[in-house]
Each structure stands twice: as structure tokens, then as C-alpha cells.
mmCIF file with all atom_site columns, C-alpha atoms in Angstrom:
data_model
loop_
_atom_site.group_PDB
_atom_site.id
_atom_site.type_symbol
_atom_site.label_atom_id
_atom_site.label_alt_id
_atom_site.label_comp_id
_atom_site.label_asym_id
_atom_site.label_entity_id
_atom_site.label_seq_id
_atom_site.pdbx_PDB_ins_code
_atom_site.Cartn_x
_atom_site.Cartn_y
_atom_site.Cartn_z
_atom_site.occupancy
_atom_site.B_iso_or_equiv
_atom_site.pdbx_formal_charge
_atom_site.auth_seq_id
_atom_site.auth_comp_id
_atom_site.auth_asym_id
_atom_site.auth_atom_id
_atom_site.pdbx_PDB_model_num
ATOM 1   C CA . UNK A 1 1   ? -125.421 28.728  -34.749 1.00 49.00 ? 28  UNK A CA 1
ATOM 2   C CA . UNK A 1 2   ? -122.107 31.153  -34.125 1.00 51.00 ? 29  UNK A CA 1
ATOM 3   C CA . UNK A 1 3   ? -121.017 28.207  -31.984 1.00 61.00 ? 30  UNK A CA 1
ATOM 4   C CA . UNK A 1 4   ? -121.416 25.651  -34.575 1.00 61.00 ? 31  UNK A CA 1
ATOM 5   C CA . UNK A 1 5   ? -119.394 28.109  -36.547 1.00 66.00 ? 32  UNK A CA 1
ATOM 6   C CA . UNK A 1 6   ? -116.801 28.120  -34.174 1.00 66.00 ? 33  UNK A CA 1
ATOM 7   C CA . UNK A 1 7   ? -116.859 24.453  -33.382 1.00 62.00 ? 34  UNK A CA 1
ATOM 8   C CA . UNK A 1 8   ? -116.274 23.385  -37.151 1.00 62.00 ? 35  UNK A CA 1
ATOM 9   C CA . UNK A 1 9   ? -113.938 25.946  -37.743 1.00 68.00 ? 36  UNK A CA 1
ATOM 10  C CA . UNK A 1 10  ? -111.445 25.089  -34.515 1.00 66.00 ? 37  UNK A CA 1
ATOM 11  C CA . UNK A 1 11  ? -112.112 21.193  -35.894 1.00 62.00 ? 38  UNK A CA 1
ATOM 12  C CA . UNK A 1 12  ? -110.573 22.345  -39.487 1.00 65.00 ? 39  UNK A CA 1
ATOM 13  C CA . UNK A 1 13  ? -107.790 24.050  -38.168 1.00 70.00 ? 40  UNK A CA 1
ATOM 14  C CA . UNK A 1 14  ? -106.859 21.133  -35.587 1.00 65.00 ? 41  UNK A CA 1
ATOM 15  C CA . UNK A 1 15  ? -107.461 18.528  -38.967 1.00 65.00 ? 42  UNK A CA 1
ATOM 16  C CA . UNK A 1 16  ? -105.400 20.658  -40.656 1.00 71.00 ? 43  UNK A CA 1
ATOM 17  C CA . UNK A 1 17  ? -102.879 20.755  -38.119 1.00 68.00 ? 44  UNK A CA 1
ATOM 18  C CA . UNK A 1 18  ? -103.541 17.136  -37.433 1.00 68.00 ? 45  UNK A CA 1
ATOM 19  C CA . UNK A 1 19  ? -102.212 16.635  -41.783 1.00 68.00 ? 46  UNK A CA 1
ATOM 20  C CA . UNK A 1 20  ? -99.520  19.241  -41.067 1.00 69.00 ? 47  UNK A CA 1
ATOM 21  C CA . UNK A 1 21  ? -98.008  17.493  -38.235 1.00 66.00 ? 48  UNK A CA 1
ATOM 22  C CA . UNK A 1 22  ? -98.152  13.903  -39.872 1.00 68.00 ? 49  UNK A CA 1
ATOM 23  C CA . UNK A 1 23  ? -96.460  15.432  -42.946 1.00 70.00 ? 50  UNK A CA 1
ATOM 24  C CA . UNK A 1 24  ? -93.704  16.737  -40.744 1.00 70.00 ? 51  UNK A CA 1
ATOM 25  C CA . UNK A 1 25  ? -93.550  13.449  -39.038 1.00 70.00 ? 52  UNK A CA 1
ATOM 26  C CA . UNK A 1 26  ? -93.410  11.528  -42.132 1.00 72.00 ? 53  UNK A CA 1
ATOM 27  C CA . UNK A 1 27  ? -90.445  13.966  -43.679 1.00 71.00 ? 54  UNK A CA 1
ATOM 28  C CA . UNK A 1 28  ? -88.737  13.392  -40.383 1.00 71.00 ? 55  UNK A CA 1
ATOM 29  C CA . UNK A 1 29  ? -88.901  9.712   -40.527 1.00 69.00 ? 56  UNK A CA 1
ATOM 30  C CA . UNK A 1 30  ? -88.003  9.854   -44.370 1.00 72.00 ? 57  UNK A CA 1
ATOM 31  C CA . UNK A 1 31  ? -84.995  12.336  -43.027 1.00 67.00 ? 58  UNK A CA 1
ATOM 32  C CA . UNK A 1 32  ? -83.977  9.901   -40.453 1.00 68.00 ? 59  UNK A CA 1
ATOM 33  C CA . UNK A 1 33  ? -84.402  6.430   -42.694 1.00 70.00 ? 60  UNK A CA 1
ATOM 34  C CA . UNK A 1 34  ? -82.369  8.192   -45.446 1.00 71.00 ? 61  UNK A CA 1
ATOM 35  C CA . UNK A 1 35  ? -79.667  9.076   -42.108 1.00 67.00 ? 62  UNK A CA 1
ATOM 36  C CA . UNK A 1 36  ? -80.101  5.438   -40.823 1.00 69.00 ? 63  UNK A CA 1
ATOM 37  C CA . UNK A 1 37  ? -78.876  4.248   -44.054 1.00 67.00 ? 64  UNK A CA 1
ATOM 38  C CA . UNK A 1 38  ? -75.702  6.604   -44.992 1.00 69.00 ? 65  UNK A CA 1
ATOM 39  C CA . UNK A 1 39  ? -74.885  5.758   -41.364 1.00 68.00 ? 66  UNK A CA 1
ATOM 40  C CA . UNK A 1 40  ? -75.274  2.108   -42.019 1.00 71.00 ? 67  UNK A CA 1
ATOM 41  C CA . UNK A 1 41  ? -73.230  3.066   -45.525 1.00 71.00 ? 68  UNK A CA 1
ATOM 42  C CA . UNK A 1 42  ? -70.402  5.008   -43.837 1.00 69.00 ? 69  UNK A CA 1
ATOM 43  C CA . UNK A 1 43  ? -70.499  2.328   -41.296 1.00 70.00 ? 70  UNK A CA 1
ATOM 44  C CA . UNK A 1 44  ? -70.009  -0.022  -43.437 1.00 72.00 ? 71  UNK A CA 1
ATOM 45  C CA . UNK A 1 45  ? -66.967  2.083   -45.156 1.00 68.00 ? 72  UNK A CA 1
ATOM 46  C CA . UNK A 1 46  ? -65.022  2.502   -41.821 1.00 66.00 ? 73  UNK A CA 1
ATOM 47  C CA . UNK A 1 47  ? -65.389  -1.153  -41.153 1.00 69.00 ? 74  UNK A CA 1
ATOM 48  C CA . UNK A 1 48  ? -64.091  -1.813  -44.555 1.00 67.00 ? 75  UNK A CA 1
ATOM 49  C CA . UNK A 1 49  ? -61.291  0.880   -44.326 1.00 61.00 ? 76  UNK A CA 1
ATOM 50  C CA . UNK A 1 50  ? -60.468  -0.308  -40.833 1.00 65.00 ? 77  UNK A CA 1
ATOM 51  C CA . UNK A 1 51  ? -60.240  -3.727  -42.312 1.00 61.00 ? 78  UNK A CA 1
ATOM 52  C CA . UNK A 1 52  ? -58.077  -2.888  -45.515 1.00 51.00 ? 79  UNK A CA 1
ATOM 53  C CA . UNK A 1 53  ? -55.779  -0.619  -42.853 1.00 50.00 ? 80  UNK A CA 1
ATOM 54  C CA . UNK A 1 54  ? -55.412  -3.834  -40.846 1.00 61.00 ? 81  UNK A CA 1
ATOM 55  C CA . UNK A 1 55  ? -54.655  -6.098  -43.631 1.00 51.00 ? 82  UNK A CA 1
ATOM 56  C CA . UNK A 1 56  ? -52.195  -3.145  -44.886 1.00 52.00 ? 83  UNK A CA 1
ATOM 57  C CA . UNK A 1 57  ? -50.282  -2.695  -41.452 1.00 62.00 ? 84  UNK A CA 1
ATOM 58  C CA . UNK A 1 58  ? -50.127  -6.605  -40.887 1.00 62.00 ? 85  UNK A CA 1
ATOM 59  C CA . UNK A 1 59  ? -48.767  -7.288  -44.567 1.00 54.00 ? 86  UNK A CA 1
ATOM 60  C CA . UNK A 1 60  ? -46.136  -4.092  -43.931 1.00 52.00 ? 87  UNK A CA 1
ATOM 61  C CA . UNK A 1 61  ? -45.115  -5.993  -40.698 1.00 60.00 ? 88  UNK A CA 1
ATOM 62  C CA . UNK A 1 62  ? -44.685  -9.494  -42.697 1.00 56.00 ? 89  UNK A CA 1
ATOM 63  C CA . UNK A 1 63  ? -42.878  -7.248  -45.183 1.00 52.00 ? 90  UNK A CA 1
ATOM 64  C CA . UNK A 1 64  ? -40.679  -5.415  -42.349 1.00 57.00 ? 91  UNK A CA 1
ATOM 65  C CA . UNK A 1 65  ? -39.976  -8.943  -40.832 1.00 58.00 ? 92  UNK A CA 1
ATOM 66  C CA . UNK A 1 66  ? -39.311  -10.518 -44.279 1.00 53.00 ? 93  UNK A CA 1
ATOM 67  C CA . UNK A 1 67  ? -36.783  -7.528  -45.449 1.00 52.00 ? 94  UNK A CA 1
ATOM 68  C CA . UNK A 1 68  ? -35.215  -8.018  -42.185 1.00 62.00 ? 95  UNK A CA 1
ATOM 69  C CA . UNK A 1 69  ? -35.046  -11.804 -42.424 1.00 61.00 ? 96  UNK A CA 1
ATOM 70  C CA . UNK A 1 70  ? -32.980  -11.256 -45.622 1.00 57.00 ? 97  UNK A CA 1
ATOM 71  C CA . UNK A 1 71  ? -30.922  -8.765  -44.295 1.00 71.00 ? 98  UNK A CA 1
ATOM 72  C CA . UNK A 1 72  ? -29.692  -11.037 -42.058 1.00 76.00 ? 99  UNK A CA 1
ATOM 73  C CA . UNK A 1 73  ? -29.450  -13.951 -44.201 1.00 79.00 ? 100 UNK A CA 1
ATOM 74  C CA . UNK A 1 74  ? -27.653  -11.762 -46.277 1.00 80.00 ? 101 UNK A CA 1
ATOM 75  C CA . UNK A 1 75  ? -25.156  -10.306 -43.187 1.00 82.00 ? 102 UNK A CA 1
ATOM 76  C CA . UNK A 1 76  ? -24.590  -13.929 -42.212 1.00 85.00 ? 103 UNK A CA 1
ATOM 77  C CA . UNK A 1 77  ? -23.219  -14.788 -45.459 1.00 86.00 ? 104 UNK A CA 1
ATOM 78  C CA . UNK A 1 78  ? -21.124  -12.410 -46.109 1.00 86.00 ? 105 UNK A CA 1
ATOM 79  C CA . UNK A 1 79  ? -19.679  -12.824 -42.667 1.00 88.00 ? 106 UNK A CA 1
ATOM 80  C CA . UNK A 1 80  ? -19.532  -16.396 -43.410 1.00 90.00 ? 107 UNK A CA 1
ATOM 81  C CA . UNK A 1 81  ? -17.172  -15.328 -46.214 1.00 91.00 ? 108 UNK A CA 1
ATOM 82  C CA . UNK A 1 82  ? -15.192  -13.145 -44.769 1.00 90.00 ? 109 UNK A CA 1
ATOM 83  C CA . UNK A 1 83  ? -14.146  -15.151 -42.185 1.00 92.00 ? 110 UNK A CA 1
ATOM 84  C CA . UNK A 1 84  ? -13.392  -17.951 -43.910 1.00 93.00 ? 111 UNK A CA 1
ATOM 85  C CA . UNK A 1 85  ? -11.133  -16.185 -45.802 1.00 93.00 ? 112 UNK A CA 1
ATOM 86  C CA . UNK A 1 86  ? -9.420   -14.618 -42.538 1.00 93.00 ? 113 UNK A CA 1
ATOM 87  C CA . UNK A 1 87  ? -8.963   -18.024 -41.467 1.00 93.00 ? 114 UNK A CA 1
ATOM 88  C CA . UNK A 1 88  ? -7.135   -19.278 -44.325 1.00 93.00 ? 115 UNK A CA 1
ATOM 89  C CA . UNK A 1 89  ? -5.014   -15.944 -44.960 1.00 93.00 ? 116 UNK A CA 1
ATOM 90  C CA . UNK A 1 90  ? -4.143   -15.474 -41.347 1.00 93.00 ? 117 UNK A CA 1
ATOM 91  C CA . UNK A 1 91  ? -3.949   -18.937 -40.553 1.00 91.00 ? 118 UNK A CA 1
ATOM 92  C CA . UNK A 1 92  ? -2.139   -18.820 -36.849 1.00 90.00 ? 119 UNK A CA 1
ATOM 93  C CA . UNK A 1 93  ? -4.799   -16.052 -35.558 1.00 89.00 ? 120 UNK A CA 1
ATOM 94  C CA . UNK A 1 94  ? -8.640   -16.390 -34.853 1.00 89.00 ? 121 UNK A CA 1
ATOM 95  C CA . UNK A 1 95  ? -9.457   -14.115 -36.554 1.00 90.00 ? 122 UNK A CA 1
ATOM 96  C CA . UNK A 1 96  ? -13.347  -13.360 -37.298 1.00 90.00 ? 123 UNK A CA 1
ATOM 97  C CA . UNK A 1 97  ? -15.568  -10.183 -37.953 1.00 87.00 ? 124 UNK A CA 1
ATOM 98  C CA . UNK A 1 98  ? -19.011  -8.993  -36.068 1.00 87.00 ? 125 UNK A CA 1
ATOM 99  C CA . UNK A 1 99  ? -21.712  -7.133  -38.250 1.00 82.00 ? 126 UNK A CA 1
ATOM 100 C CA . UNK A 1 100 ? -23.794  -5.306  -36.040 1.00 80.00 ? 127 UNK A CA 1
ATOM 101 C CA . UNK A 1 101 ? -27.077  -3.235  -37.471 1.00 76.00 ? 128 UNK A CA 1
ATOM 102 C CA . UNK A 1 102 ? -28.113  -0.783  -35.800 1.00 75.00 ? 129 UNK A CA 1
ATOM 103 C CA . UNK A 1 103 ? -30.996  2.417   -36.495 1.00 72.00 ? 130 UNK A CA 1
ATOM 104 C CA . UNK A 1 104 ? -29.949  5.301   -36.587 1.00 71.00 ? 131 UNK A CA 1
ATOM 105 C CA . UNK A 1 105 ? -31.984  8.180   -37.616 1.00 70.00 ? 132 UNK A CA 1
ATOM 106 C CA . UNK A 1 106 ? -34.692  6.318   -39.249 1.00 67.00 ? 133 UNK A CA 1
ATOM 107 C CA . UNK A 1 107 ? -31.581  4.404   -41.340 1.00 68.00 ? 134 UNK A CA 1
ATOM 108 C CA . UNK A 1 108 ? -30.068  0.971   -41.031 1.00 68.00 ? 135 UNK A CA 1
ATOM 109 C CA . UNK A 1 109 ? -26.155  1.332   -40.472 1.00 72.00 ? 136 UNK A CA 1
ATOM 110 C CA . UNK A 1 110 ? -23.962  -1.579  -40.381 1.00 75.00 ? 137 UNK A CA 1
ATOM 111 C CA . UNK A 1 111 ? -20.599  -1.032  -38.240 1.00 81.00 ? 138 UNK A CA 1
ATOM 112 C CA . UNK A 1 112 ? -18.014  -3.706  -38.499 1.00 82.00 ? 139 UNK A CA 1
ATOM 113 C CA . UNK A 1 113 ? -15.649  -5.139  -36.083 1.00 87.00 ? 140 UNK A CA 1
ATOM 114 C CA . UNK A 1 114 ? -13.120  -7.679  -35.663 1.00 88.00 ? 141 UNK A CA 1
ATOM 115 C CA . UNK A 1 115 ? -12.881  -10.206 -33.278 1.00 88.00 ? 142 UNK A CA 1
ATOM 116 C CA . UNK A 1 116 ? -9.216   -11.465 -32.213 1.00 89.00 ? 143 UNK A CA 1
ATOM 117 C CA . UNK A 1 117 ? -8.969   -14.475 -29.700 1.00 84.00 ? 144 UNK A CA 1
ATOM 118 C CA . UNK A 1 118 ? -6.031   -14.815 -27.735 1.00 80.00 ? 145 UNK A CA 1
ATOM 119 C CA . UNK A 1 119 ? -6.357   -17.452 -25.523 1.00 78.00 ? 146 UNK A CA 1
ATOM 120 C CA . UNK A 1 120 ? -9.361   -16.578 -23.110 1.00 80.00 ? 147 UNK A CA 1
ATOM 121 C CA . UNK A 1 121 ? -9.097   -12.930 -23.801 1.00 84.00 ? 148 UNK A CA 1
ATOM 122 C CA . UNK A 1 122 ? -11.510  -11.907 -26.638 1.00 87.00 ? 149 UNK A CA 1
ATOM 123 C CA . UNK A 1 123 ? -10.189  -8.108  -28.216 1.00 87.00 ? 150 UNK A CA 1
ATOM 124 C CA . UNK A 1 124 ? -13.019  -6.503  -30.156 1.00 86.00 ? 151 UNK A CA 1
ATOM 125 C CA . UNK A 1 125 ? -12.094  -3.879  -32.362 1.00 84.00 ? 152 UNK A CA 1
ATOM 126 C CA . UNK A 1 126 ? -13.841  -1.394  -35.088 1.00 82.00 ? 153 UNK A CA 1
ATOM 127 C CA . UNK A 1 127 ? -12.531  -1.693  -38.438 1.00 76.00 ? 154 UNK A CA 1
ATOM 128 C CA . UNK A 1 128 ? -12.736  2.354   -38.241 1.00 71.00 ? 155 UNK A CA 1
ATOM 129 C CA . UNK A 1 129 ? -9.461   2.281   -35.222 1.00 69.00 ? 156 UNK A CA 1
ATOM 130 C CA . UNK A 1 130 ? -6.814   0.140   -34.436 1.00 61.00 ? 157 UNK A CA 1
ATOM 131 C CA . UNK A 1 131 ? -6.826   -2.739  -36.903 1.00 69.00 ? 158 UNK A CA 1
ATOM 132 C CA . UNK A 1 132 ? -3.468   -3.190  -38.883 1.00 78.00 ? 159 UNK A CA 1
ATOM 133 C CA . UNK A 1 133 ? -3.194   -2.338  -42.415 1.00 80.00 ? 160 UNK A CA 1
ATOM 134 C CA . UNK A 1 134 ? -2.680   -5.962  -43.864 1.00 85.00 ? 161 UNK A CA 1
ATOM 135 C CA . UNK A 1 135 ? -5.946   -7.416  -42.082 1.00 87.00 ? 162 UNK A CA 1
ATOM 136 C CA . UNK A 1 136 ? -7.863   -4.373  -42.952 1.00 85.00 ? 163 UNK A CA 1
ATOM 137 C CA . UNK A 1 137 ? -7.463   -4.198  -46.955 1.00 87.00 ? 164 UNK A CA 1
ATOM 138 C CA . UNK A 1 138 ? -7.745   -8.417  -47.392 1.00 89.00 ? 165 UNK A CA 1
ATOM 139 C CA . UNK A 1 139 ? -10.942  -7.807  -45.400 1.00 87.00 ? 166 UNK A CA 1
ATOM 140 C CA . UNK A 1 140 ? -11.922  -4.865  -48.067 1.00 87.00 ? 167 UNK A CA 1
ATOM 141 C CA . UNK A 1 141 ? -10.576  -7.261  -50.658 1.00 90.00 ? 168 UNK A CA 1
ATOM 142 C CA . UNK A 1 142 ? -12.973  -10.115 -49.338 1.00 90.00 ? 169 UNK A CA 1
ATOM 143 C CA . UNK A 1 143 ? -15.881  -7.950  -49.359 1.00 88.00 ? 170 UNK A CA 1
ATOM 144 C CA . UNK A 1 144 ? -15.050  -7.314  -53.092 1.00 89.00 ? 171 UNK A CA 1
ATOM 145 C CA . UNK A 1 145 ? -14.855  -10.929 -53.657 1.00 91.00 ? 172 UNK A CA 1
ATOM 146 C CA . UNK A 1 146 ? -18.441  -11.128 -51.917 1.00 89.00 ? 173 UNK A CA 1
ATOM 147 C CA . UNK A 1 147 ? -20.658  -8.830  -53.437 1.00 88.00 ? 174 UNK A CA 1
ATOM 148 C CA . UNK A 1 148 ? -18.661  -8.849  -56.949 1.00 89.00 ? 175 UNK A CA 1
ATOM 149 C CA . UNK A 1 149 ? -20.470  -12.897 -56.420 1.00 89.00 ? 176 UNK A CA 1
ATOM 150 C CA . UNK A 1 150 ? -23.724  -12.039 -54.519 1.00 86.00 ? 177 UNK A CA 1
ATOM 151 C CA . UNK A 1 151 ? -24.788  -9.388  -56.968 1.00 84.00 ? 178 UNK A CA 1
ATOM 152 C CA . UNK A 1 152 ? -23.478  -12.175 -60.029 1.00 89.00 ? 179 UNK A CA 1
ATOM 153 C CA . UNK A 1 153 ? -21.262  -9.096  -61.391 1.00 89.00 ? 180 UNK A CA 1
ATOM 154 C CA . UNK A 1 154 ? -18.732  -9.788  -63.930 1.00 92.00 ? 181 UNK A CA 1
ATOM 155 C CA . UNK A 1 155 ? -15.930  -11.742 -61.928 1.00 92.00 ? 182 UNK A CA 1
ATOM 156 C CA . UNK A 1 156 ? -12.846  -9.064  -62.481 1.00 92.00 ? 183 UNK A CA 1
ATOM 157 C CA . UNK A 1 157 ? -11.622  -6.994  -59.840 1.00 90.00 ? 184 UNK A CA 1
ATOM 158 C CA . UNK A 1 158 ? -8.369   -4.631  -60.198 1.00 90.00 ? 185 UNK A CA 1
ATOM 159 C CA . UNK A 1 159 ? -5.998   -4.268  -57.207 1.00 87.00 ? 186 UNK A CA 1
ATOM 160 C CA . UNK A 1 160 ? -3.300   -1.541  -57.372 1.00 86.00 ? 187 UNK A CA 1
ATOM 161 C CA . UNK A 1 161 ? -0.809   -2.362  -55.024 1.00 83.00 ? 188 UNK A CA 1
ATOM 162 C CA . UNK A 1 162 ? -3.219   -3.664  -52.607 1.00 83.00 ? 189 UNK A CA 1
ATOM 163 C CA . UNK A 1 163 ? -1.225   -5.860  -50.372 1.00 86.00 ? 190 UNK A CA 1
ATOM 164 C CA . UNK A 1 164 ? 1.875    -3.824  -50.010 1.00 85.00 ? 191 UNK A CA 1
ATOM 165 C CA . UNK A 1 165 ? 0.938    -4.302  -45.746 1.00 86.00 ? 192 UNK A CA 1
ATOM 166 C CA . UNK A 1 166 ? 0.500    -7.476  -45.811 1.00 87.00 ? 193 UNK A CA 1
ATOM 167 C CA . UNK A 1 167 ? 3.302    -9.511  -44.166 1.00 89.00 ? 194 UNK A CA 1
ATOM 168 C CA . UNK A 1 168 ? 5.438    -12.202 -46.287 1.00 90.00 ? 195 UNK A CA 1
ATOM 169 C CA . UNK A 1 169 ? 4.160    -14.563 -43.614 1.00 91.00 ? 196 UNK A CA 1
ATOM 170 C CA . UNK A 1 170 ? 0.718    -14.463 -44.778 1.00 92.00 ? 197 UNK A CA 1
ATOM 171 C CA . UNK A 1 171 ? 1.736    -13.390 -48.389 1.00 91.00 ? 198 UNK A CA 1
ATOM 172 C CA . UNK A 1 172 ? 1.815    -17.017 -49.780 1.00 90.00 ? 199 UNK A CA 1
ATOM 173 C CA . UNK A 1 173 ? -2.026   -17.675 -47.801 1.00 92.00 ? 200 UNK A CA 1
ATOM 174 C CA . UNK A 1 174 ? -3.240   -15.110 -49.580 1.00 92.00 ? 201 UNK A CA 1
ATOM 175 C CA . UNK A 1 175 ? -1.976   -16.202 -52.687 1.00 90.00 ? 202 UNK A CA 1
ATOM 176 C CA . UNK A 1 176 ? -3.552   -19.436 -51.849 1.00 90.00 ? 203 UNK A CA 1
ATOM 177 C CA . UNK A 1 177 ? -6.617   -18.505 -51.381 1.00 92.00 ? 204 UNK A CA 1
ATOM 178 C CA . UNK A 1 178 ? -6.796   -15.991 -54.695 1.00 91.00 ? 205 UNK A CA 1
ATOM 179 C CA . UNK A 1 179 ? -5.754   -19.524 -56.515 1.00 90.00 ? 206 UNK A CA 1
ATOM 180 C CA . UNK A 1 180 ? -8.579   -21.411 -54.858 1.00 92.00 ? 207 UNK A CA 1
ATOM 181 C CA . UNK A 1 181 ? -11.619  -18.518 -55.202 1.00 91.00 ? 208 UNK A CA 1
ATOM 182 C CA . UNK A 1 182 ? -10.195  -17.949 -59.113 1.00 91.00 ? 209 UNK A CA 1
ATOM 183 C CA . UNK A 1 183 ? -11.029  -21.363 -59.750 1.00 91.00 ? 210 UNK A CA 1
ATOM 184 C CA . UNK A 1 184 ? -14.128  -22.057 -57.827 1.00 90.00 ? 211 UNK A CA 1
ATOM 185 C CA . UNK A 1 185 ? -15.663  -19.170 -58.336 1.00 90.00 ? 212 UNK A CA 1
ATOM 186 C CA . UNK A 1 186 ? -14.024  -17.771 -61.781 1.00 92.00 ? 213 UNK A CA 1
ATOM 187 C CA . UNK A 1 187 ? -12.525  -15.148 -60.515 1.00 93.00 ? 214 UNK A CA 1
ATOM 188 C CA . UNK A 1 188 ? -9.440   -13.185 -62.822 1.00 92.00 ? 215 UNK A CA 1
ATOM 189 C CA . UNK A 1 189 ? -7.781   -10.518 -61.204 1.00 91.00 ? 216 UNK A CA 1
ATOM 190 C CA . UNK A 1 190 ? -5.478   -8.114  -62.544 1.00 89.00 ? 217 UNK A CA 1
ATOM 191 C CA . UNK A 1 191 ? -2.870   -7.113  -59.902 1.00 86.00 ? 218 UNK A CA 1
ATOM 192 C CA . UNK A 1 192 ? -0.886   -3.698  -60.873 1.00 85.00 ? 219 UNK A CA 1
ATOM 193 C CA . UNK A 1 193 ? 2.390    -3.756  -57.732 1.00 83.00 ? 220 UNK A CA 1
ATOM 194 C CA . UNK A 1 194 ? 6.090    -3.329  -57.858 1.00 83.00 ? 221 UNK A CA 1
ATOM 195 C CA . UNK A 1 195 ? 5.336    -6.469  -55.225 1.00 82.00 ? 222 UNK A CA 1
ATOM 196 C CA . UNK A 1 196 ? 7.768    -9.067  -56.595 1.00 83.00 ? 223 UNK A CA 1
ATOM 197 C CA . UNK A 1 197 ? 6.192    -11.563 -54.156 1.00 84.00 ? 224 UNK A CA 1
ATOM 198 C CA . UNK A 1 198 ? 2.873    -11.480 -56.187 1.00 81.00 ? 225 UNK A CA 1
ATOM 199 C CA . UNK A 1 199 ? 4.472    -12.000 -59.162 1.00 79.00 ? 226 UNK A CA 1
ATOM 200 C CA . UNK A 1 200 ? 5.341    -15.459 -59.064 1.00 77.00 ? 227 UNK A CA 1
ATOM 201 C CA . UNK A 1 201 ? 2.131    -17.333 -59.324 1.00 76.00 ? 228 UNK A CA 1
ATOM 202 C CA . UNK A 1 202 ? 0.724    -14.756 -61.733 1.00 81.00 ? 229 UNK A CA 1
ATOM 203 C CA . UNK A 1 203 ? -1.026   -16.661 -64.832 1.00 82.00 ? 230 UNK A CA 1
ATOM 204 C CA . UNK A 1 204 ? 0.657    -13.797 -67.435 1.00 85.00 ? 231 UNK A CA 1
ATOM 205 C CA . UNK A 1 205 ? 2.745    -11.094 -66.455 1.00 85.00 ? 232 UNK A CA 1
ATOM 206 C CA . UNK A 1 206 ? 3.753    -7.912  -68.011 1.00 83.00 ? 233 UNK A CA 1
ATOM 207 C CA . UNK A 1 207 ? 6.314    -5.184  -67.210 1.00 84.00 ? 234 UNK A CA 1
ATOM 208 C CA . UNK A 1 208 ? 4.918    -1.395  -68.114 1.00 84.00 ? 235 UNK A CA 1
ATOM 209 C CA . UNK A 1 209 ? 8.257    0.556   -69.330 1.00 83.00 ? 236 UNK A CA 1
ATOM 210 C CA . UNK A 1 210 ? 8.119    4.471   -70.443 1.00 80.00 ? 237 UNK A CA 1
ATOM 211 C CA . UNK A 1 211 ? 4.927    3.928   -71.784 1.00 78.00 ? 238 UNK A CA 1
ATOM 212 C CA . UNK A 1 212 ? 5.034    0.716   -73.652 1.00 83.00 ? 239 UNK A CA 1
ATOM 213 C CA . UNK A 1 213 ? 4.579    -2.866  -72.506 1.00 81.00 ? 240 UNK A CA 1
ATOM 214 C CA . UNK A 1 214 ? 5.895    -6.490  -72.724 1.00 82.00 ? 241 UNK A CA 1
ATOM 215 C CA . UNK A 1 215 ? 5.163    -9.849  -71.912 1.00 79.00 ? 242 UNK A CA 1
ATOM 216 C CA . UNK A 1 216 ? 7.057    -11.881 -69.176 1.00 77.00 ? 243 UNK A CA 1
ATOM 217 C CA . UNK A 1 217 ? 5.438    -14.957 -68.914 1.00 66.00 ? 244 UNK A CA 1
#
């Protein structure tokens, strides 16, 4: 009988065991569906992330490339401008300026130089050094001219004595081409000089005198 006992009771505690140990198995699997699917969730999140960081990093590039595009387009014109109005102010000289772009500490930084061609020799020089006074403020003057247009500003610039460098061989070129930009473009400018060669094809002009002023023409 004591080992029918014993028999019955080792048989309850294995069955109980046996319940035990497919409860823990169950939890487990319950633990490791509920893991399965936040893996499959977070899974699915990084692939999504990856893909939005993807679609971010290619549509920065197109915007990099595009920005850069129109810098360009933009550098080209004014260039463009410039040198056309070198060419008709300094008529006898080929005369042309370089905009270079280069990055420099994380910044985009244009430096400017003009090109002179004499004969086969090409002289390169940075508006910064060595460019005469005359060429340098009618290219500052053209810039004006540029961006005054680009940017569809109010067409008015101011020039106190601006042009006192310029030669009186290239004088009546520039005067030229102030005519010709005034009334393509609409230009009015408002020269203040003691220049008397300015003067001449001035639309109005008016002589300052201890304080007061009068009409010339």
C-alpha cells in the first residue's frame, strides 16, 4: 500500500510539474510572440526611417545641386554683364572678369579677377591688387547696375565723384553706355563731381553754391 502511496504521490508532483512547465512554456512563447512582433514593429520603423533618411539626403542633394545650378546661372550673368560693359567702356582692351567660388570654412566666397589679353599673353589679376583705379570703380559701378536690375530694385543709383580715374579716352564710352543702360533698362542716375566732362550730356544740371542751388540746364 505505502508504495501505492508513493507511486501516486511522485505521479502528482511530476503532473504538476508537467502543468508548471507548460505554463512556463506557454508565457515564454507569449513573451517571445509579443518580442517577434515589436521586432517586426521596430523593424518596420528603421526601414521606414532609413527610407525617409534616404529620400531626405537625396532631395538635400537635388537641393545642393539645384542652389548651386543657380548660383552659377546667376555668376554667369552677372559676368555676362560686366563684361559687356568693359567691352564697350574700354573699347581698345580685352578686357573681361573671372568669378571663381570657392569653400572656405564651410562658406561660399566669390574672388574676382580680371582678365587682360595682350596679344597671346593672358595677365590675370585680383581685383584686390594691381588693377587701375578707372577699371576698378566702372567694374563696382557695373555691379551696381547688375544687382540694382537682378534684385528689380528701384532703378536710381548716386555716384559721388565716381569716375574722377577714369581717363578722357574712355570718358565719352562710358558716357555712352550710361545713355544706352538709362534707356533700356530705366536707369536715372544722379552724378554729384566737379567733373566738367560729365556734365555735358547730363539730362538737368544744377550748380550747389554756399548752400543754395540753381538750375543750369
Amino acid at each position: 500500500m505505502g508504495n501505492a502511496e508513493e507511486i501516486i504521490s511522485r505521479y502528482n508532483q511530476a503532473k504538476m510539474q508537467s502543468i508548471s512547465l507548460k505554463s512556463s512554456i506557454t508565457n515564454t512563447k507569449r513573451v517571445l510572440s509579443q518580442f517577434k512582433l515589436n521586432y517586426e514593429e521596430k523593424k518596420k520603423e528603421y526601414e521606414e526611417l532609413t527610407k525617409k533618411s534616404t529620400l531626405q539626403e537625396e532631395g538635400l542633394n537635388l537641393l545642393k545641386n539645384l542652389i548651386q545650378t543657380m548660383a552659377t546661372e546667376h555668376i554667369n550673368e552677372a559676368a555676362n554683364f560686366i563684361n559687356e560693359g568693359l567691352k564697350t567702356i574700354f573699347y581698345d582692351k580685352e578686357y573681361k572678369i573671372e568669378i571663381e567660388i570657392e569653400d572656405k570654412r564651410n562658406l561660399k566666397q566669390a574672388n574676382l579677377y580680371l582678365i587682360e589679353k595682350n596679344g597671346e599673353d593672358i595677365l590675370k589679376s585680383s581685383l584686390k591688387d594691381s588693377v587701375g583705379g578707372g577699371v576698378l570703380v566702372t567694374i563696382g559701378f557695373l555691379f551696381q547696375v547688375f544687382y540694382i536690375q537682378y534684385h528689380g530694385l528701384s532703378p536710381i543709383i548716386f555716384l559721388d565723384e565716381a569716375f574722377t580715374q577714369l581717363s578722357d579716352k574712355y570718358i565719352i564710352y562710358l558716357k555712352m553706355f550710361i545713355e544706352d543702360i538709362a534707356k533700356r533698362l530705366g536707369f536715372i542716375f544722379v552724378l554729384i563731381t566737379h567733373d566738367e566732362r560729365l556734365m555735358h550730356n547730363a539730362v538737368k544740371t544744377y550748380e550747389v553754391e554756399g548752400g543754395r542751388y540753381h538750375e543750369l540746364n
